[in-house]
Short mmCIF file of C-alpha atoms in Angstrom, two decimals:
data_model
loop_
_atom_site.label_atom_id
_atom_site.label_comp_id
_atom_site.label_asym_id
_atom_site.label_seq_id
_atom_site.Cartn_x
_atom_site.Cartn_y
_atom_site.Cartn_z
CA UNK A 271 84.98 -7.51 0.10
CA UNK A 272 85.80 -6.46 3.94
CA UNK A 273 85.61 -2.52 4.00
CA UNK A 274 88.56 -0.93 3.88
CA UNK A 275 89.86 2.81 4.31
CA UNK A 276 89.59 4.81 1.29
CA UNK A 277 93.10 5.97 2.19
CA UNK A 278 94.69 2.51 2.28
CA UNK A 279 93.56 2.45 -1.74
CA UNK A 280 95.88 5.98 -2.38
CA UNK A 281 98.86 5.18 -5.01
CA UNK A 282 101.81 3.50 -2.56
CA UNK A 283 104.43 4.03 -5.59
CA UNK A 284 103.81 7.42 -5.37
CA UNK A 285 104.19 7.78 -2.13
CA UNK A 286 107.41 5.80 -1.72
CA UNK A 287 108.78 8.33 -4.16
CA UNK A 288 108.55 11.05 -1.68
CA UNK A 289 109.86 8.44 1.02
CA UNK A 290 112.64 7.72 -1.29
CA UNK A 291 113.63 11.26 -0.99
CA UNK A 292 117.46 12.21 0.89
CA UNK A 293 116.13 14.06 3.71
CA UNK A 294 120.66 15.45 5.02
CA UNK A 295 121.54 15.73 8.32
CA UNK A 296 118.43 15.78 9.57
CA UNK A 297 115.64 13.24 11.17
CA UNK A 298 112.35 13.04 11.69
CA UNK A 299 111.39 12.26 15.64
CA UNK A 300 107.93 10.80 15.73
CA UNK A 301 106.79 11.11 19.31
CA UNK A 302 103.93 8.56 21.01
CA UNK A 303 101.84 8.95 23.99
CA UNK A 304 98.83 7.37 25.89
CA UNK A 305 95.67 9.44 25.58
CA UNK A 306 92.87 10.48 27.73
CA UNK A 307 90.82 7.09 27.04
CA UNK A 308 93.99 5.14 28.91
CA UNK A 309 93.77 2.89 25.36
CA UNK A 310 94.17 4.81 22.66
CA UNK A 311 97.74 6.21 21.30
CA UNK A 312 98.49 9.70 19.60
CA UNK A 313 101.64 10.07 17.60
CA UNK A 314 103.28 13.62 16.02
CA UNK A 315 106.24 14.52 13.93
CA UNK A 316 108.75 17.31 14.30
CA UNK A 317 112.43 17.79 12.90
CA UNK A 318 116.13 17.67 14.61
CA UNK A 319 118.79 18.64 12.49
CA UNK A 320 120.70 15.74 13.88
CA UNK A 321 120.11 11.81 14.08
CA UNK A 322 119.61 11.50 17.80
CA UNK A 323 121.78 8.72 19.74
CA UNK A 324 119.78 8.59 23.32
CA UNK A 325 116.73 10.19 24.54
CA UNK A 326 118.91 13.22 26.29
CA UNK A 327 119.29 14.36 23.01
CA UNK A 328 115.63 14.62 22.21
CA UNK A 329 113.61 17.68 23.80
CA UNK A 330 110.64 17.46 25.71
CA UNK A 331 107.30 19.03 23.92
CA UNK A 332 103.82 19.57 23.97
CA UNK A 333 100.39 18.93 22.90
CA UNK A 334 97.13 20.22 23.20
CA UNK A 335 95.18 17.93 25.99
CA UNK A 336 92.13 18.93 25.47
CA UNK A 337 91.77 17.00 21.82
CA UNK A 338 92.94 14.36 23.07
CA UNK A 339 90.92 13.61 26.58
CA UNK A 340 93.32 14.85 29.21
CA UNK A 341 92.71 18.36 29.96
CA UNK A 342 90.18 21.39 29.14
CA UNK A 343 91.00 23.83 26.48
CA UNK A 344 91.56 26.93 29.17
CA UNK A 345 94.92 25.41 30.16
CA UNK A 346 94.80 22.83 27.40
CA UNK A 347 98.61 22.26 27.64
CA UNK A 348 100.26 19.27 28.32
CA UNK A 349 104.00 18.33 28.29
CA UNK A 350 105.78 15.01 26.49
CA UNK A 351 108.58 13.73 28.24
CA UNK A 352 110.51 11.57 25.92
CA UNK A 353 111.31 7.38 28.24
CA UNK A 354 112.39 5.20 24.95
CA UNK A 355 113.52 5.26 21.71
CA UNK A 356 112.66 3.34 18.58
CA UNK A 357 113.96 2.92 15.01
CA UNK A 358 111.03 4.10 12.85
CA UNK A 359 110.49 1.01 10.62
CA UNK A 360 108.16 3.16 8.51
CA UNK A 361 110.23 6.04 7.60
CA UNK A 362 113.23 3.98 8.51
CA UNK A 363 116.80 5.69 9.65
CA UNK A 364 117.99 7.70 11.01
CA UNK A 365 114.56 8.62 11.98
CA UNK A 366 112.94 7.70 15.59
CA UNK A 367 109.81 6.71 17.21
CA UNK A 368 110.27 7.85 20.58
CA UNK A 369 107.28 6.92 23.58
CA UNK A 370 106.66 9.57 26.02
CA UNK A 371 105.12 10.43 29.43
CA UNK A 372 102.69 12.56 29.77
CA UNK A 373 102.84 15.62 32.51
CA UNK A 374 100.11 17.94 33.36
CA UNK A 375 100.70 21.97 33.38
CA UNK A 376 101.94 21.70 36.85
CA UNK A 377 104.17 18.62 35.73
CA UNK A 378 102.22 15.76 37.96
CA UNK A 379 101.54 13.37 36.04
CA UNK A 380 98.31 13.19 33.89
CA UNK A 381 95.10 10.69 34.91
CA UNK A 382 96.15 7.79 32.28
CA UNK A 383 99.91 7.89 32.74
CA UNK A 384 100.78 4.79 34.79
CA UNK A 385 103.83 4.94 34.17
CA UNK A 386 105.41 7.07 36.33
CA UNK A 387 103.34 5.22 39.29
CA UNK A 388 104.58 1.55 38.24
CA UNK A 389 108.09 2.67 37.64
CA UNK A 390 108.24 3.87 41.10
CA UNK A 391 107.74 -0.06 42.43
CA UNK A 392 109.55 -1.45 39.69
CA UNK A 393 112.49 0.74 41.37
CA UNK A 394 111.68 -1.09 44.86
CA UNK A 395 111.63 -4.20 43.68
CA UNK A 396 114.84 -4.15 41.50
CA UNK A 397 116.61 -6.68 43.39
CA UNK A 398 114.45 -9.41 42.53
CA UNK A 399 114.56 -9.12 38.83
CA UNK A 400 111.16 -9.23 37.99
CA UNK A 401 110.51 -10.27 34.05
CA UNK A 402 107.07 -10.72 32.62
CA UNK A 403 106.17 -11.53 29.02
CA UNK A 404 102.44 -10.28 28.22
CA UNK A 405 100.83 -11.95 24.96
CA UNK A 406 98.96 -9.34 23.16
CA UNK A 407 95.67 -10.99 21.63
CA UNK A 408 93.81 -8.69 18.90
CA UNK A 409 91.07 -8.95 16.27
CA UNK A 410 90.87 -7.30 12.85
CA UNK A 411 87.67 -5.77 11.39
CA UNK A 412 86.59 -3.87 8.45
CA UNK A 413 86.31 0.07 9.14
CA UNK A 414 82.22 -0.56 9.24
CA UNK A 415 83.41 -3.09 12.79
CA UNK A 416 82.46 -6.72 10.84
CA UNK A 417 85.27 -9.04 11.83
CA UNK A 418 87.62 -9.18 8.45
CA UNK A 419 87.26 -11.70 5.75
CA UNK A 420 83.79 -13.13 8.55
CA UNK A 421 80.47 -13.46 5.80
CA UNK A 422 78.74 -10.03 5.30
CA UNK A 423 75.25 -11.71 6.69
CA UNK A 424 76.28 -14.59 9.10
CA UNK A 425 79.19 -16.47 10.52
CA UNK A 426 82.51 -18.53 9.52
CA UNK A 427 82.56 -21.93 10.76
CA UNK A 428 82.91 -22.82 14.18
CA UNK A 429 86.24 -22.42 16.10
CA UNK A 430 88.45 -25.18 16.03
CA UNK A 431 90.54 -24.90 12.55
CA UNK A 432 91.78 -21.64 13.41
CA UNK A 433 94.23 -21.64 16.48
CA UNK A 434 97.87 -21.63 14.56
CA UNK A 435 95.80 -22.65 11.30
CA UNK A 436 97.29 -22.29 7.61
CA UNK A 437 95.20 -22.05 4.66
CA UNK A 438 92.91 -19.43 3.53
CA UNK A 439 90.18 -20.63 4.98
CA UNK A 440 91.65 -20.74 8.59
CA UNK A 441 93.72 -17.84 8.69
CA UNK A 442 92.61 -14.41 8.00
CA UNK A 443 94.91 -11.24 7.96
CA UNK A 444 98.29 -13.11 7.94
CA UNK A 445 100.35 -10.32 5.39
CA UNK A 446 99.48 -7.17 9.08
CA UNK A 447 100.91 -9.71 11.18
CA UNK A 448 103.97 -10.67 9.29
CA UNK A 449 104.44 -6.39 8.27
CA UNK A 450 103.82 -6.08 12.36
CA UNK A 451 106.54 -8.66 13.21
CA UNK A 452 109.11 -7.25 10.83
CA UNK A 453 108.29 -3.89 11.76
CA UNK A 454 108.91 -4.85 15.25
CA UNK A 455 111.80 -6.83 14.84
CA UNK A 456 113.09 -3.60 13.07
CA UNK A 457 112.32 -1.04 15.76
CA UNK A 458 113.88 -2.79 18.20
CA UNK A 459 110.83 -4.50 19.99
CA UNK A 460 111.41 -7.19 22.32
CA UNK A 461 109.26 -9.34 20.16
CA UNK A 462 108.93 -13.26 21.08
CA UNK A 463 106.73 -14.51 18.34
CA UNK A 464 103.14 -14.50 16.96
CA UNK A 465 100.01 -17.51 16.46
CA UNK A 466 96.82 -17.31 15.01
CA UNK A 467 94.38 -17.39 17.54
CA UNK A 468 91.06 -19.69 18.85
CA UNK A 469 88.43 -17.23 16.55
CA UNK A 470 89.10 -16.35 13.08
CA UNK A 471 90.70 -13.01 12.64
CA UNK A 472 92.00 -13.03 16.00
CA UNK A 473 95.52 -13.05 16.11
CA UNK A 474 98.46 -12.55 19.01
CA UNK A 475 101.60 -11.54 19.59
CA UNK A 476 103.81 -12.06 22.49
CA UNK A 477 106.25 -9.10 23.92
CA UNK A 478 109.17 -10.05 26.37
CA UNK A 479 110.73 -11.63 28.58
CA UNK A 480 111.29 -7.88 29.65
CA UNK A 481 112.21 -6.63 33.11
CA UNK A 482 110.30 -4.43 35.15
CA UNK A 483 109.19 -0.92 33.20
CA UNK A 484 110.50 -2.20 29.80
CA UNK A 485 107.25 -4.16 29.44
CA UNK A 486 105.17 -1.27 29.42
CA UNK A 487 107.46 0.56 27.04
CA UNK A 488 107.78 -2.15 24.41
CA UNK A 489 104.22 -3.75 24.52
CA UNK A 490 102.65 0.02 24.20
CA UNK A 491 104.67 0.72 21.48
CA UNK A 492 104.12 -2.72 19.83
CA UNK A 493 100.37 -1.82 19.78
CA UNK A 494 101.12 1.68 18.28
CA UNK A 495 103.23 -0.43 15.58
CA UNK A 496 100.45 -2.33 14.84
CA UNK A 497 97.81 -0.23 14.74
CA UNK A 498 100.28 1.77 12.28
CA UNK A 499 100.39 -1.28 10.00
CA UNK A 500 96.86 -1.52 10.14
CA UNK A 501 96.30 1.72 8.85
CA UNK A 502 98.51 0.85 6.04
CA UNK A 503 96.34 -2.25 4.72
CA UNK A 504 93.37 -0.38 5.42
CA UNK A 505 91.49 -2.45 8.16
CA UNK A 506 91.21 -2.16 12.20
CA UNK A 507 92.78 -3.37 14.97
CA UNK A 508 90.65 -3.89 18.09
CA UNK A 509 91.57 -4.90 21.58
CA UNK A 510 88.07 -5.03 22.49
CA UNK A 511 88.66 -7.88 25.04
CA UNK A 512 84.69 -9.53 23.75
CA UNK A 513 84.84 -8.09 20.31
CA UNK A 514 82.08 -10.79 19.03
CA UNK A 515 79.18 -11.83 21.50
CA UNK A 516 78.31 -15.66 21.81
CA UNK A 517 80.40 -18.89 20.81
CA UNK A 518 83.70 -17.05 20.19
CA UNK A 519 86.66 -16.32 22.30
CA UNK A 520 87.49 -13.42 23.85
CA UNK A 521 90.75 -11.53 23.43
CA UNK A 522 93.34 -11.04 26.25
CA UNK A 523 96.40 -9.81 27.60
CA UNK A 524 98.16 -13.14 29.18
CA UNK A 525 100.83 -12.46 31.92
CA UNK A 526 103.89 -14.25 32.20
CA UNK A 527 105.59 -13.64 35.32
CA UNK A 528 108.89 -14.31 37.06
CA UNK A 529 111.29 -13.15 39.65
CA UNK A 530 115.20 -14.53 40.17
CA UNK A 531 114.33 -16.94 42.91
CA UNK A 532 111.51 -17.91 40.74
CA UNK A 533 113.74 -18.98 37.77
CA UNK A 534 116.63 -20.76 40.22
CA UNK A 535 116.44 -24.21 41.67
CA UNK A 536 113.34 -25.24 44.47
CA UNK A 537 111.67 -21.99 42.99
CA UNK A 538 108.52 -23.42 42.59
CA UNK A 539 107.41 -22.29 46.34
CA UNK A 540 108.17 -18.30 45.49
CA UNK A 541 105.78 -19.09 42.50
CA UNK A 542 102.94 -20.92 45.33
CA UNK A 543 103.58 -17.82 47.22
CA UNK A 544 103.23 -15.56 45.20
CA UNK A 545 99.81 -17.18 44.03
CA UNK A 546 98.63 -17.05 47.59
CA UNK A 547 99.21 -13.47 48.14
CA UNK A 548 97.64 -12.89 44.06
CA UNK A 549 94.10 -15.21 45.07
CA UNK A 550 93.83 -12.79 48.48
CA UNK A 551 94.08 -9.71 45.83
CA UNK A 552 91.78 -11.03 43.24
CA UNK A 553 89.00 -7.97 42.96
CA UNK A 554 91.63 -5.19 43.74
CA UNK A 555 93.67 -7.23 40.37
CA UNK A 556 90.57 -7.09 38.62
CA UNK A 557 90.05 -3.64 38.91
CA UNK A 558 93.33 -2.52 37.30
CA UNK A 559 93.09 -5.40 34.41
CA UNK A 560 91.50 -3.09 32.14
CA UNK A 561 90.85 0.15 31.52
CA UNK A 562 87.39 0.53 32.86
CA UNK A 563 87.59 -0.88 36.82
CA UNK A 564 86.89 -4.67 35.61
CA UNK A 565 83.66 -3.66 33.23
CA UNK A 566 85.47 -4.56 30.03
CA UNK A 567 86.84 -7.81 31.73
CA UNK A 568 83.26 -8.57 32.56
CA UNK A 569 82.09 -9.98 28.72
CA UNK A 570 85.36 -11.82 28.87
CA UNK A 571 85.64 -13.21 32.28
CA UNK A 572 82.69 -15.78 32.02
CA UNK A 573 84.05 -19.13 32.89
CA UNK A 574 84.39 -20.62 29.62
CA UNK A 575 86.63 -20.12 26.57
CA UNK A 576 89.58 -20.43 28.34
CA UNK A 577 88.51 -18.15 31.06
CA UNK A 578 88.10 -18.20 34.80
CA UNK A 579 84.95 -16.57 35.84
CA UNK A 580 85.94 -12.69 37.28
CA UNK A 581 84.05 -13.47 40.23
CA UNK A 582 86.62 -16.60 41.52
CA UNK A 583 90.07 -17.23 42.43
CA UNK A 584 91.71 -20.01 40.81
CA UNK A 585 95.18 -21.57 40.18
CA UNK A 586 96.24 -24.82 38.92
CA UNK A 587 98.80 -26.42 36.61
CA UNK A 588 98.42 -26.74 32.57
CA UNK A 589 94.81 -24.86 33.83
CA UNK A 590 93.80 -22.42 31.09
CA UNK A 591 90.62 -22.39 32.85
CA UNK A 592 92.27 -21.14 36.27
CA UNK A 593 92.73 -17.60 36.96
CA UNK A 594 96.62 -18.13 37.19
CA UNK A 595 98.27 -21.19 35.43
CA UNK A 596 101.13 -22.72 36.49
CA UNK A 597 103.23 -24.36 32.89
CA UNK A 598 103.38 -28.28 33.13
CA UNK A 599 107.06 -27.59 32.72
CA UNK A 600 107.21 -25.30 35.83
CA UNK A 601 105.36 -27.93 37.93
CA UNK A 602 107.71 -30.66 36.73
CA UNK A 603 111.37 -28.98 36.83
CA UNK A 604 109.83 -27.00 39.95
CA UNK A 605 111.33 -23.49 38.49
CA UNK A 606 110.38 -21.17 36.14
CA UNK A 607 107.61 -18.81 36.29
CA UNK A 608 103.49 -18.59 36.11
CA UNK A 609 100.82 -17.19 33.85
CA UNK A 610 98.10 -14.89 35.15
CA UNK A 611 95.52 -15.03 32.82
CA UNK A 612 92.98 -12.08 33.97
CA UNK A 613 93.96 -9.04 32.04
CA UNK A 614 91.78 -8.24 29.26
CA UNK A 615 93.45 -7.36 25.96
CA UNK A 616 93.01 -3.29 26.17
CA UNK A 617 95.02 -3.38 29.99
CA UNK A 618 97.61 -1.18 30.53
CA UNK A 619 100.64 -3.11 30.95
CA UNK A 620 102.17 -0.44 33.54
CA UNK A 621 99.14 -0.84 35.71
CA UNK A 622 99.15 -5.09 35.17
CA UNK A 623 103.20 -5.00 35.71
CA UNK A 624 102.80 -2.69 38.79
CA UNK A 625 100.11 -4.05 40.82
CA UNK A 626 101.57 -7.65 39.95
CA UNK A 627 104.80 -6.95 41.10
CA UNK A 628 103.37 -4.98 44.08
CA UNK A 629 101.28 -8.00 45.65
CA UNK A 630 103.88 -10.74 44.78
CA UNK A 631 106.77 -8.88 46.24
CA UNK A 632 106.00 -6.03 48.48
CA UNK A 633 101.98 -6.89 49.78
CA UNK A 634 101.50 -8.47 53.42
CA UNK A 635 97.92 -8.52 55.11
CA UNK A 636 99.08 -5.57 57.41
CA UNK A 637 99.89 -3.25 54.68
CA UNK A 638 97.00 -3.59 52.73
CA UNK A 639 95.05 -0.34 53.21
CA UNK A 640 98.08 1.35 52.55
CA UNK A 641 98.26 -0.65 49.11
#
């Protein structure tokens, strides 16, 4: 038996009594934020004694920063600035999950929000109508870390049946992704769809096509959804981008990108040019495609598994061994929009979406110090 949470073995019929509960006028606003770590997500509670419509209605507040990496318990204050609103598919209406920035006591904003940074370029570069799509790999384990349903002492077979497998012997954890998907669908998540994935246990799902800061928002909150799910059954989540050393895939965070011109008629060059200005980028890209300046990305990165090694530029068509991958359908209608395959699973989406957008659309060779 994988190990599981002793909490995910409570009574559920007695709590859904208490959920079952009328609860009036009032709702409960459950509000989200990035922590210190730049990866991991805190969530609390608190009442209105009305069913918010938009976020004007719901108040900023504030949490204590220094349990949660961001500040130092002398002025330990930080405040919550409420960007986007979600149904709450576990509590379910009128109640609200609601993602938030994160300001320091002086109201700059804090190390690990990257939001307010990206949404400044995504304001610049409005006119081109920038949408990406970002597919969200992830692997579950048992509390103790061992990949779910993998042998206690050794391995499952080799990869190969699992990538969209059915059966249970190819796919492991399929009842969190299905909850995750409906829960999704139900908040109001841009959700595209969801495949099992190359190693056993590893699963994706795919967020978008969403333009400019809307990727962050939903993907962010996707993960908290899922992670939320998790908890429910029990079991883990990781976005370790490496989570199992030697013959096995690594999880990542595939890129979809596009821009207007991209998507019309002949725009197949914007796409080449793009990738030109992306492959004179490539270490500053690294850096920002994952949380710890390219170290996580390192284990992944290798050059095989689907990978391009971190240390090389490459592009090519129906490539998932390139760096950026150009869709046989793109190269043959000459439209559409191209894959950059470098950020690791745990990225931020708001620093991917940002720099992205900033090389392809505002980057030339003489502003680049100033980049």
């Amino acid at each position: 038996m994988p190990a599981m949470s002793l909490s995910s073995r409570l009574n559920k019929a007695v709590r859904q009594q208490y959920l079952n509960l009328p609860q009036g006028e009032k709702s409960q606003i459950t509000y989200i934020w990035i922590d210190g770590t730049g990866e991991g997500l805190r969530n609390k509670t608190r009442t209105l004694d009305f069913e918010p419509k938009s976020l004007d209605e719901i108040p900023e507040w504030n949490f204590d920063g220094s349990s949660t990496y961001q500040s130092e318990g002398s002025n330990s204050d930080m405040y919550l600035i409420p960007v986007r609103m979600f149904r709450d598919p576990f509590t379910l209406d009128p109640n609200k999950l609601v993602l938030c920035e994160v300001l320091k006591y002086n109201r700059l904003p804090a190390e690990t929000n990257h939001r307010a940074s990206c949404m400044k370029v995504m304001e610049e570069i409005k006119e081109h109508c920038m949408w990406f799509g970002m597919e969200q790999e992830f692997t579950l384990l048992g509390i103790d870390g061992h990949p779910f349903s993998w042998p206690t002492n050794g391995f499952p077979r080799p990869q190969g049946p699992y990538y969209c497998g059915v059966g249970a012997d190819s796919a492991y954890g399929r009842d969190i992704v299905e909850c995750h998907y409906k829960a999704c669908l139900f908040a109001g998540i841009n959700i595209y769809g969801t495949n099992a994935e190359v190693m056993p246990s590893q699963w994706e799902f795919q967020v978008g096509p969403c333009e400019g800061i809307e990727m962050g928002d939903h993907l962010w909150v996707a993960r908290f959804l899922l992670h939320r799910v998790c908890e429910d059954f029990g079991i883990i989540a990781t976005l370790d981008p490496k989570p199992v050393q030697g013959n096995w895939n690594g999880a990542g965070c595939h890129t979809n990108v596009s821009t207007k011109q991209m998507r019309e008629e002949g725009g197949l060059q914007y796409i080449e040019q793009a990738i030109d200005k992306l492959s004179k980028r490539h270490p500053q890209h690294i850096q920002m495609y994952d949380p710890s300046g390219g170290k996580d990305n390192m284990r992944r990165l290798t050059g095989l598994h689907e990978t391009a090694s971190i240390h090389e530029f490459s592009a090519g068509v129906a490539n998932r061994g390139a760096s950026i991958r150009i869709p046989r359908q793109v190269g043959q209608e000459k439209k559409g929009y191209f894959e950059d395959r470098r950020p690791a699973a745990n990225c931020d989406p708001y620093a991917v979406t940002k720099i992205i957008a900033s090389t392809c659309l505002l980057y030339s060779e003489d502003k680049e110090e100033s980049m």
